[in-house]
Each structure stands twice: as C-alpha cells, then as structure tokens.
Amino acid sequence: MPKDCTRKSEREIIEHIKNLFGFPADKQVIKGIGDDCAVLRKDNKNCFLVTADTLVEGVHFDLAWHAPFLLGRKTGAINLSDIAAMGGQPRFALLSMAFPDSAPAWLDEFLAGFAEILQQYDTHLVGGDTVKSSHDLSITVTIIGEAAEDRICYRTGAVKDDLVFVSGFLGDAAAGLALCRSGLSRENSGQWQQLLNAHLDPEPQVILGKVLAESGLVHAMMDISDGLATDLAHICAESGTGAEIFKADFPVSAQLNSAAQKLKTALSGWILKGGEDYQLLFSVSPDDERRLRNLVLKKTGREIFCIGKIITGQGVYLSDGFNREEVSYQGYDHFCNIKS
Ligand code: ADP
Ligand code: MG
C-alpha cells in the first residue's frame, strides 16, 4: 500500500485503491469496488455476489466476553449480511485465519459456531487459509452468493422523495458492546439479553433481503455495519442525493432505552455511530410503501420502519422536528475514530 495511505480515513483509502485498480474492468465485472459485494456475471440471467470481511482480535472482538462459538457465528453472519444487502442467496464460503498459537483452545468452538451459521443459510465452506501470526487473531471470510441480475439491489438508485426504511432496531449492538465493556453484562445478563445478542450473535437479514430484492420495489439497499450516519451517507453519495432522517422515527428497543439510562449514554450516538446492527437500510417510492409493507408482512411476518426521506443535494441530515444537523459519515471508520 502506498505510504501516504496511513493518514487517510478508511473511506479515503478505499477510494484511493479504487482509483488505482478500478479501470479498466473486465467485461464480467458488473460492479467492482464500492458496494456491499462485487457483482460478477455468471450467465445471461444470473450473477455471482462476492464479499470479504476481516475480524481482528482487540479491534472487532474481545475473547474476554465473546464466547468462541458465538464468535464463529458472528464471523459468518457479518459476511452473509453483505450478500443479504444486495438481495442474494449465499452459496459458498472461504475461511482464512491467522493466529499465534498452534492449538488455540477456542478453535473447535469457533468452528462449530461458524459451521452452524453457514448451515443455517445453506452455505458451504470450500476453502480458506491457515497461517501463524505474530500477534493477534485475525479472521477473514469470503462469501460467494448468487442473484438474478435484474433483481440485485445496489447502493445507487435512491431518488428524491423516496422513503428511507430500516429493517429493525438500531443501536442495540453498540449498546451490547458498551455493556460488555462496562462489565454490566456479567451482573444481570438476562436483563440485557437482546442487546448482548445483537453484539455477540447478530442475525444476517438474508431472507428479508431476498424478499425486498425480489419485490422489484426497492431502489437502493445496503446493510448497516458502520452506523446509520455513515451507511446512509454511502447510499446518498452513490445515488447523488441527500437524506433527512427523523429522530422520533428511529425504531428503539425498550432494552436500549434502559441501557442508555443505566450507562448515562445518549441513544443517538449508539444509533448513528455505533454500527454492527446488520439491519438492512433501503429506499422505496412513497407510491410503493404500502405494497412493500404488506409484502414483507405476508412473506416474513415482520414490520419495516420508515425513518426519513431522500432529498435533493448531498449529505445526511438528522432532524428532531425543530433543528437539522448534518451527520454524514459520523459512524465507524477504522482510521478516523474510536468506537464508543
Ligand atoms: P462493508 O462495510 O459493506 O463490508 P466496506 O466499507 O468494507 O463494505 O467496503 C466498501 C467497498 O470497498 C467494498 O466494495 C469492498 O469490497 C471494497 N474494499 C474495501 N477494502 C478494500 C481493499 N483493500 N481492496 C479492494 N477493495 C476494498
Ligand atoms: Mg455492507
């Protein structure tokens, strides 16, 4: 990597790499760098979706509170989530691990958890890599999925007046992490189970992602991994729009409210900046809102939550009904800020 990358944000580094490697793309590449997955042509109707994500000990997880079985599940889940974000069906996985110890105690439990989540989503491990690292544990998973070309949802495609939706509670995962860090998770874990699950064992929205994509009604979609403020800013930047979101409309769980009081923390920080919710974030025309809500309810028994709208211009604005403040890219960035 060029030396000048070290002072840039994660987003700027990716942009830099994209500029170096982005062109000319092979004819089979429908989408390269810049979305939740790369989209590669399979045949005249279908595409492969390919995604890779890395988890690093001390950055993404802490074995002091993350049971290895759940870490295995989460390692699969965060990658499956990127396939869900484009409306695909996950098919194959590769698992690459670097660790300092030749027979780590966590390995079998970790693999059992990883196997369980792959099986849950009908995904088969077909390869990977195993190497020694000098320091921490690092795990990279690649997942290959499939989708019909005309049903794939990209981050591009949001248009003015679209409604912005999320698929479920926001902020729970960040609160779960805060509870683990504070030690409160050990005192009365039952009280915080939903928040702890959101952090330790997130569920990828694969089934919902396919329903949304197959509906043909969704204009733009991605998963929320870096916090609403950053991920909606990605949709806006890719679509050439802005967005306004309304605090009062955020889906907030009862446990999140309790945790915010207990830890004396503002809810909005967890929601906008915390990340790792792995809910889907998508836009739909107001004319199709009712149809989509009914379809999702019928096919999954679930509700979806409207949190704002797409506007002209650029940037993401948070409104409390009186004031508007810009919050674009205030979520997690590996090189710019520390997750709170
Ligand atoms: P997500 O949070 O959905 O996993 P990322 O923010 O990690 O997405 O990545 C955004 C885009 O940048 C993706 O298309 C990803 O494949 C690409 N990307 C990230 N890091 C690199 C890299 N080192 N080389 C090439 N592409 C990268
Ligand atoms: Mg993603």
Coordinates of C-alpha atoms and ligand atoms in Angstrom, one line a residue:
M1 CA 0.0 0.0 0.0
P2 CA 1.4 3.5 -0.9
K3 CA 2.9 5.3 2.1
D4 CA 0.6 8.3 2.0
C5 CA -2.4 6.0 2.8
T6 CA -1.6 5.9 6.6
R7 CA -3.0 9.4 7.3
K8 CA -6.3 8.8 5.4
S9 CA -9.7 7.7 6.6
E10 CA -10.8 4.1 5.7
R11 CA -13.1 5.7 3.1
E12 CA -10.3 7.6 1.5
I13 CA -8.1 4.6 1.4
I14 CA -10.7 2.5 -0.3
E15 CA -11.3 5.4 -2.8
H16 CA -7.5 5.5 -3.4
I17 CA -7.4 1.8 -4.1
K18 CA -10.5 2.1 -6.4
N19 CA -8.8 4.8 -8.4
L20 CA -5.6 2.7 -8.7
F21 CA -7.3 -0.6 -9.6
G22 CA -10.8 0.3 -10.8
F23 CA -10.2 0.6 -14.6
P24 CA -10.4 -1.0 -17.0
A25 CA -12.8 -3.5 -15.6
D26 CA -13.2 -7.0 -17.1
K27 CA -16.5 -7.4 -19.1
Q28 CA -17.7 -9.9 -16.4
V29 CA -17.5 -7.3 -13.7
I30 CA -20.9 -5.6 -13.3
K31 CA -19.9 -3.9 -10.1
G32 CA -16.4 -3.8 -8.6
I33 CA -15.2 -1.9 -5.6
G34 CA -17.8 0.3 -3.8
D35 CA -20.9 -1.8 -2.9
D36 CA -21.6 -4.5 -0.3
C37 CA -20.4 -7.1 -2.8
A38 CA -18.7 -7.3 -6.1
V39 CA -21.2 -8.4 -8.8
L40 CA -19.8 -10.7 -11.5
R41 CA -21.7 -12.1 -14.4
K42 CA -22.4 -15.9 -14.1
D43 CA -24.6 -16.4 -17.2
N44 CA -27.1 -14.3 -19.2
K45 CA -29.6 -14.1 -16.2
N46 CA -27.6 -14.6 -13.0
C47 CA -24.7 -13.1 -11.2
F48 CA -22.2 -14.1 -8.5
L49 CA -22.0 -11.8 -5.5
V50 CA -18.6 -11.8 -3.8
T51 CA -17.7 -10.3 -0.4
A52 CA -14.9 -10.4 2.1
D53 CA -14.6 -9.1 5.6
T54 CA -12.0 -9.4 8.3
L55 CA -12.3 -9.5 12.1
V56 CA -9.3 -8.7 14.2
E57 CA -8.9 -9.5 17.9
G58 CA -8.9 -6.3 20.0
V59 CA -10.5 -4.3 17.2
H60 CA -13.6 -6.3 16.3
F61 CA -13.9 -8.7 19.2
D62 CA -12.6 -9.5 22.6
L63 CA -12.4 -13.1 23.7
A64 CA -12.8 -11.9 27.3
W65 CA -16.6 -11.7 26.7
H66 CA -17.1 -13.2 23.2
A67 CA -17.7 -16.9 23.6
P68 CA -15.8 -18.7 20.7
F69 CA -19.0 -20.4 19.4
L70 CA -20.8 -17.1 19.1
L71 CA -17.7 -15.5 17.5
G72 CA -17.8 -18.3 14.9
R73 CA -21.4 -17.4 14.2
K74 CA -20.7 -13.7 14.1
T75 CA -17.8 -14.2 11.7
G76 CA -20.2 -15.9 9.3
A77 CA -23.1 -13.5 9.9
I78 CA -21.3 -10.3 9.1
N79 CA -20.3 -11.7 5.7
L80 CA -23.7 -13.2 5.0
S81 CA -25.1 -9.8 5.8
D82 CA -23.3 -8.3 2.8
I83 CA -24.9 -10.9 0.5
A84 CA -28.3 -10.1 2.1
A85 CA -27.7 -6.4 1.5
M86 CA -27.8 -7.0 -2.3
G87 CA -30.7 -9.4 -2.1
G88 CA -28.7 -12.5 -2.9
Q89 CA -28.6 -16.2 -1.8
P90 CA -25.3 -17.1 -0.1
R91 CA -23.7 -20.3 -1.5
F92 CA -20.0 -20.8 -0.7
A93 CA -17.5 -19.6 1.9
L94 CA -13.7 -19.5 2.4
L95 CA -12.2 -19.1 5.8
S96 CA -8.8 -17.7 6.4
M97 CA -7.3 -17.5 9.9
A98 CA -4.0 -16.1 11.3
F99 CA -3.2 -16.9 15.0
P100 CA -0.1 -17.1 17.1
D101 CA -0.8 -20.4 18.9
S102 CA -0.8 -23.7 17.1
A103 CA -3.6 -25.3 19.1
P104 CA -5.8 -22.5 20.3
A105 CA -8.4 -23.5 22.9
W106 CA -11.1 -21.5 21.1
L107 CA -10.7 -23.1 17.7
D108 CA -13.2 -26.1 17.9
E109 CA -16.0 -24.0 19.5
F110 CA -15.3 -21.2 16.9
L111 CA -15.6 -23.7 14.0
A112 CA -18.8 -25.2 15.4
G113 CA -20.4 -21.8 15.5
F114 CA -19.1 -20.9 12.1
A115 CA -20.5 -24.3 10.7
E116 CA -23.8 -23.7 12.4
I117 CA -24.5 -20.3 10.8
L118 CA -23.3 -21.5 7.3
Q119 CA -25.6 -24.4 7.5
Q120 CA -28.5 -22.2 8.6
Y121 CA -28.1 -20.2 5.4
D122 CA -27.3 -23.2 3.2
T123 CA -23.7 -22.0 2.6
H124 CA -20.8 -24.5 2.1
L125 CA -17.2 -24.0 3.1
V126 CA -15.0 -24.7 0.1
G127 CA -11.6 -23.4 1.1
G128 CA -9.5 -20.8 3.0
D129 CA -6.1 -20.4 4.5
T130 CA -4.4 -21.1 7.9
V131 CA -1.2 -19.3 9.0
K132 CA 0.7 -18.2 12.0
S133 CA 0.5 -14.6 13.1
S134 CA 3.0 -12.8 15.4
H135 CA 0.3 -11.1 17.5
D136 CA -3.4 -11.2 17.5
L137 CA -6.0 -13.4 16.0
S138 CA -7.3 -12.3 12.6
I139 CA -10.1 -14.0 10.6
T140 CA -11.1 -13.2 7.0
V141 CA -14.2 -14.8 5.4
T142 CA -15.1 -14.6 1.8
I143 CA -18.6 -15.5 0.7
I144 CA -19.9 -16.1 -2.7
G145 CA -23.6 -15.8 -3.4
E146 CA -25.9 -15.7 -6.3
A147 CA -28.7 -13.4 -7.5
A148 CA -30.7 -12.7 -10.7
E149 CA -29.1 -9.8 -12.4
D150 CA -32.3 -7.8 -12.7
R151 CA -33.2 -8.1 -9.0
I152 CA -29.9 -7.1 -7.4
C153 CA -30.1 -4.0 -5.1
Y154 CA -27.2 -1.6 -5.2
R155 CA -26.3 1.4 -3.0
T156 CA -27.1 3.5 -6.1
G157 CA -30.7 4.1 -7.2
A158 CA -32.2 6.2 -4.4
V159 CA -34.2 9.1 -5.9
K160 CA -35.7 12.3 -4.4
D161 CA -38.9 11.7 -2.3
D162 CA -38.1 8.0 -1.7
L163 CA -38.8 6.9 1.8
V164 CA -35.8 5.6 3.8
F165 CA -36.5 2.4 5.7
V166 CA -34.7 0.1 8.1
S167 CA -35.5 -3.5 8.9
G168 CA -35.3 -3.4 12.7
F169 CA -34.0 -1.9 15.9
L170 CA -30.9 0.4 15.6
G171 CA -28.3 0.9 18.3
D172 CA -28.7 -2.5 20.1
A173 CA -25.3 -3.9 19.0
A174 CA -23.4 -0.8 20.1
A175 CA -25.2 -0.8 23.5
G176 CA -24.4 -4.6 23.8
L177 CA -20.8 -3.8 23.3
A178 CA -20.9 -1.0 25.8
L179 CA -22.5 -3.3 28.4
C180 CA -19.7 -5.9 27.8
R181 CA -17.0 -3.3 28.2
S182 CA -18.5 -1.9 31.4
G183 CA -18.8 -5.3 33.0
L184 CA -22.6 -4.8 33.4
S185 CA -23.3 -7.7 31.1
R186 CA -22.0 -10.1 33.8
E187 CA -24.2 -8.8 36.6
N188 CA -27.6 -9.3 35.1
S189 CA -27.2 -10.6 31.6
G190 CA -30.9 -11.6 31.3
Q191 CA -32.0 -8.0 31.6
W192 CA -29.8 -7.1 28.6
Q193 CA -30.1 -10.3 26.5
Q194 CA -31.5 -8.6 23.4
L195 CA -28.6 -6.1 23.4
L196 CA -26.0 -8.7 24.1
N197 CA -27.3 -10.9 21.3
A198 CA -27.2 -8.0 18.9
H199 CA -23.5 -7.5 19.6
L200 CA -22.4 -11.1 20.2
D201 CA -24.7 -13.0 17.7
P202 CA -26.2 -10.8 15.1
E203 CA -28.6 -12.3 12.6
P204 CA -28.0 -11.6 8.9
Q205 CA -31.1 -10.5 7.1
V206 CA -30.8 -12.9 4.2
I207 CA -34.5 -13.9 3.9
L208 CA -35.7 -10.3 4.2
G209 CA -33.0 -9.2 1.7
K210 CA -34.3 -11.6 -0.9
V211 CA -37.9 -10.6 -0.3
L212 CA -37.0 -6.9 -0.7
A213 CA -34.9 -7.5 -3.8
E214 CA -37.4 -9.9 -5.5
S215 CA -40.2 -7.3 -4.9
G216 CA -38.6 -5.1 -7.5
L217 CA -39.8 -2.1 -5.4
V218 CA -36.6 -1.2 -3.6
H219 CA -34.5 1.5 -5.2
A220 CA -31.2 1.3 -3.1
M221 CA -30.1 -1.0 -0.3
M222 CA -27.2 -1.8 1.9
D223 CA -26.6 -3.3 5.4
I224 CA -25.8 -1.2 8.4
S225 CA -22.4 -2.2 9.5
D226 CA -20.7 1.1 10.3
G227 CA -23.6 3.1 11.8
L228 CA -26.6 4.7 10.2
A229 CA -24.9 8.1 9.7
T230 CA -22.1 6.6 7.6
D231 CA -24.1 3.9 5.8
L232 CA -26.9 6.2 4.7
A233 CA -24.2 8.7 3.6
H234 CA -22.9 5.9 1.3
I235 CA -26.3 5.4 -0.3
C236 CA -26.6 9.2 -0.8
A237 CA -23.1 9.6 -2.3
E238 CA -23.7 6.6 -4.6
S239 CA -27.1 7.8 -5.6
G240 CA -26.3 11.5 -5.9
T241 CA -28.8 12.6 -3.3
G242 CA -29.2 13.7 0.2
A243 CA -31.3 12.3 3.0
E244 CA -33.2 13.7 6.0
I245 CA -33.9 11.3 8.9
F246 CA -36.1 11.9 11.9
K247 CA -35.0 11.1 15.4
A248 CA -38.6 10.4 16.6
D249 CA -39.0 7.7 13.9
F250 CA -36.0 5.5 14.9
P251 CA -37.0 2.0 16.0
V252 CA -35.7 1.9 19.5
S253 CA -36.0 -1.2 21.7
A254 CA -37.1 -1.0 25.4
Q255 CA -33.7 -2.5 26.4
L256 CA -31.8 0.2 24.5
N257 CA -33.7 2.9 26.5
S258 CA -32.9 1.2 29.8
A259 CA -29.2 0.7 28.9
A260 CA -28.9 4.4 27.9
Q261 CA -30.3 5.4 31.3
K262 CA -28.1 2.9 33.1
L263 CA -24.9 3.9 31.3
K264 CA -25.9 7.6 31.0
T265 CA -25.2 7.5 27.3
A266 CA -27.1 9.3 24.5
L267 CA -29.2 6.8 22.4
S268 CA -28.5 8.7 19.2
G269 CA -24.7 8.1 19.4
W270 CA -25.3 4.3 19.5
I271 CA -27.9 4.6 16.7
L272 CA -26.0 6.9 14.3
K273 CA -22.4 6.0 15.1
G274 CA -22.2 2.6 16.8
G275 CA -22.6 0.3 13.8
E276 CA -22.8 -3.5 13.7
D277 CA -26.6 -3.6 13.7
Y278 CA -26.6 -5.6 10.4
Q279 CA -30.1 -4.4 9.7
L280 CA -31.0 -3.5 6.1
L281 CA -31.2 0.1 5.1
F282 CA -33.2 0.8 1.9
S283 CA -35.2 3.3 -0.1
V284 CA -38.6 2.9 -1.8
S285 CA -41.0 5.3 -3.6
P286 CA -43.8 6.6 -1.4
D287 CA -46.2 5.2 -4.0
D288 CA -44.9 1.7 -3.3
E289 CA -44.7 2.0 0.5
R290 CA -48.0 0.2 1.3
R291 CA -47.3 -2.6 -1.2
L292 CA -43.9 -3.3 0.2
R293 CA -45.0 -3.2 3.9
N294 CA -47.8 -5.7 3.0
L295 CA -45.5 -8.0 1.1
V296 CA -42.9 -8.1 3.8
L297 CA -45.5 -8.7 6.4
K298 CA -47.0 -11.5 4.3
K299 CA -43.7 -13.2 3.5
T300 CA -41.8 -12.7 6.7
G301 CA -44.3 -11.7 9.4
R302 CA -42.2 -8.6 10.0
E303 CA -42.7 -4.9 10.2
I304 CA -40.3 -2.4 8.5
F305 CA -39.6 1.1 9.8
C306 CA -39.6 4.4 7.9
I307 CA -37.0 6.7 9.3
G308 CA -36.8 9.5 6.8
K309 CA -36.7 10.5 3.1
I310 CA -34.4 11.1 0.2
I311 CA -33.9 14.8 -0.6
T312 CA -32.0 16.7 -3.3
G313 CA -28.5 17.9 -2.6
Q314 CA -26.0 15.8 -0.6
G315 CA -25.4 14.7 2.9
V316 CA -27.4 13.1 5.7
Y317 CA -29.4 15.5 8.0
L318 CA -30.8 14.5 11.3
S319 CA -34.0 16.3 12.3
D320 CA -35.6 16.4 15.8
G321 CA -38.6 18.3 14.5
F322 CA -37.1 21.7 15.2
N323 CA -33.5 21.6 14.2
R324 CA -31.5 19.9 11.5
E325 CA -27.8 18.9 11.8
E326 CA -25.6 17.2 9.3
V327 CA -24.4 13.8 10.5
S328 CA -22.9 12.3 7.3
Y329 CA -20.1 9.8 7.9
Q330 CA -20.2 10.1 11.7
G331 CA -20.2 6.3 12.0
Y332 CA -17.3 4.0 12.5
D333 CA -14.1 4.5 10.5
H334 CA -11.1 2.3 11.3
F335 CA -8.6 5.1 10.9
C336 CA -10.6 8.2 11.9
N337 CA -12.5 7.5 15.1
I338 CA -12.8 5.1 18.0
K339 CA -16.0 3.1 18.5
S340 CA -17.7 4.3 21.7
Ligands
ADP1 P1 -18.9 -3.3 4.0 O1 -18.9 -2.5 5.3 O2 -20.3 -3.4 3.4 O3 -18.3 -4.7 4.2 P2 -16.6 -1.9 3.2 O4 -16.8 -0.5 3.8 O5 -15.8 -2.8 4.0 O6 -18.1 -2.5 2.9 O7 -16.1 -1.8 1.8 C1 -16.6 -0.9 0.8 C2 -16.2 -1.4 -0.6 O8 -14.8 -1.3 -0.7 C3 -16.5 -2.8 -0.9 O9 -16.8 -2.9 -2.3 C4 -15.2 -3.5 -0.6 O10 -15.0 -4.7 -1.4 C5 -14.2 -2.5 -1.1 N1 -12.9 -2.6 -0.4 C6 -12.6 -2.4 0.9 N2 -11.3 -2.6 1.2 C7 -10.7 -3.0 0.0 C8 -9.4 -3.3 -0.4 N3 -8.4 -3.3 0.5 N4 -9.2 -3.6 -1.7 C9 -10.2 -3.5 -2.6 N5 -11.5 -3.2 -2.3 C10 -11.7 -2.9 -1.0
MG2 MG -22.2 -4.0 3.9

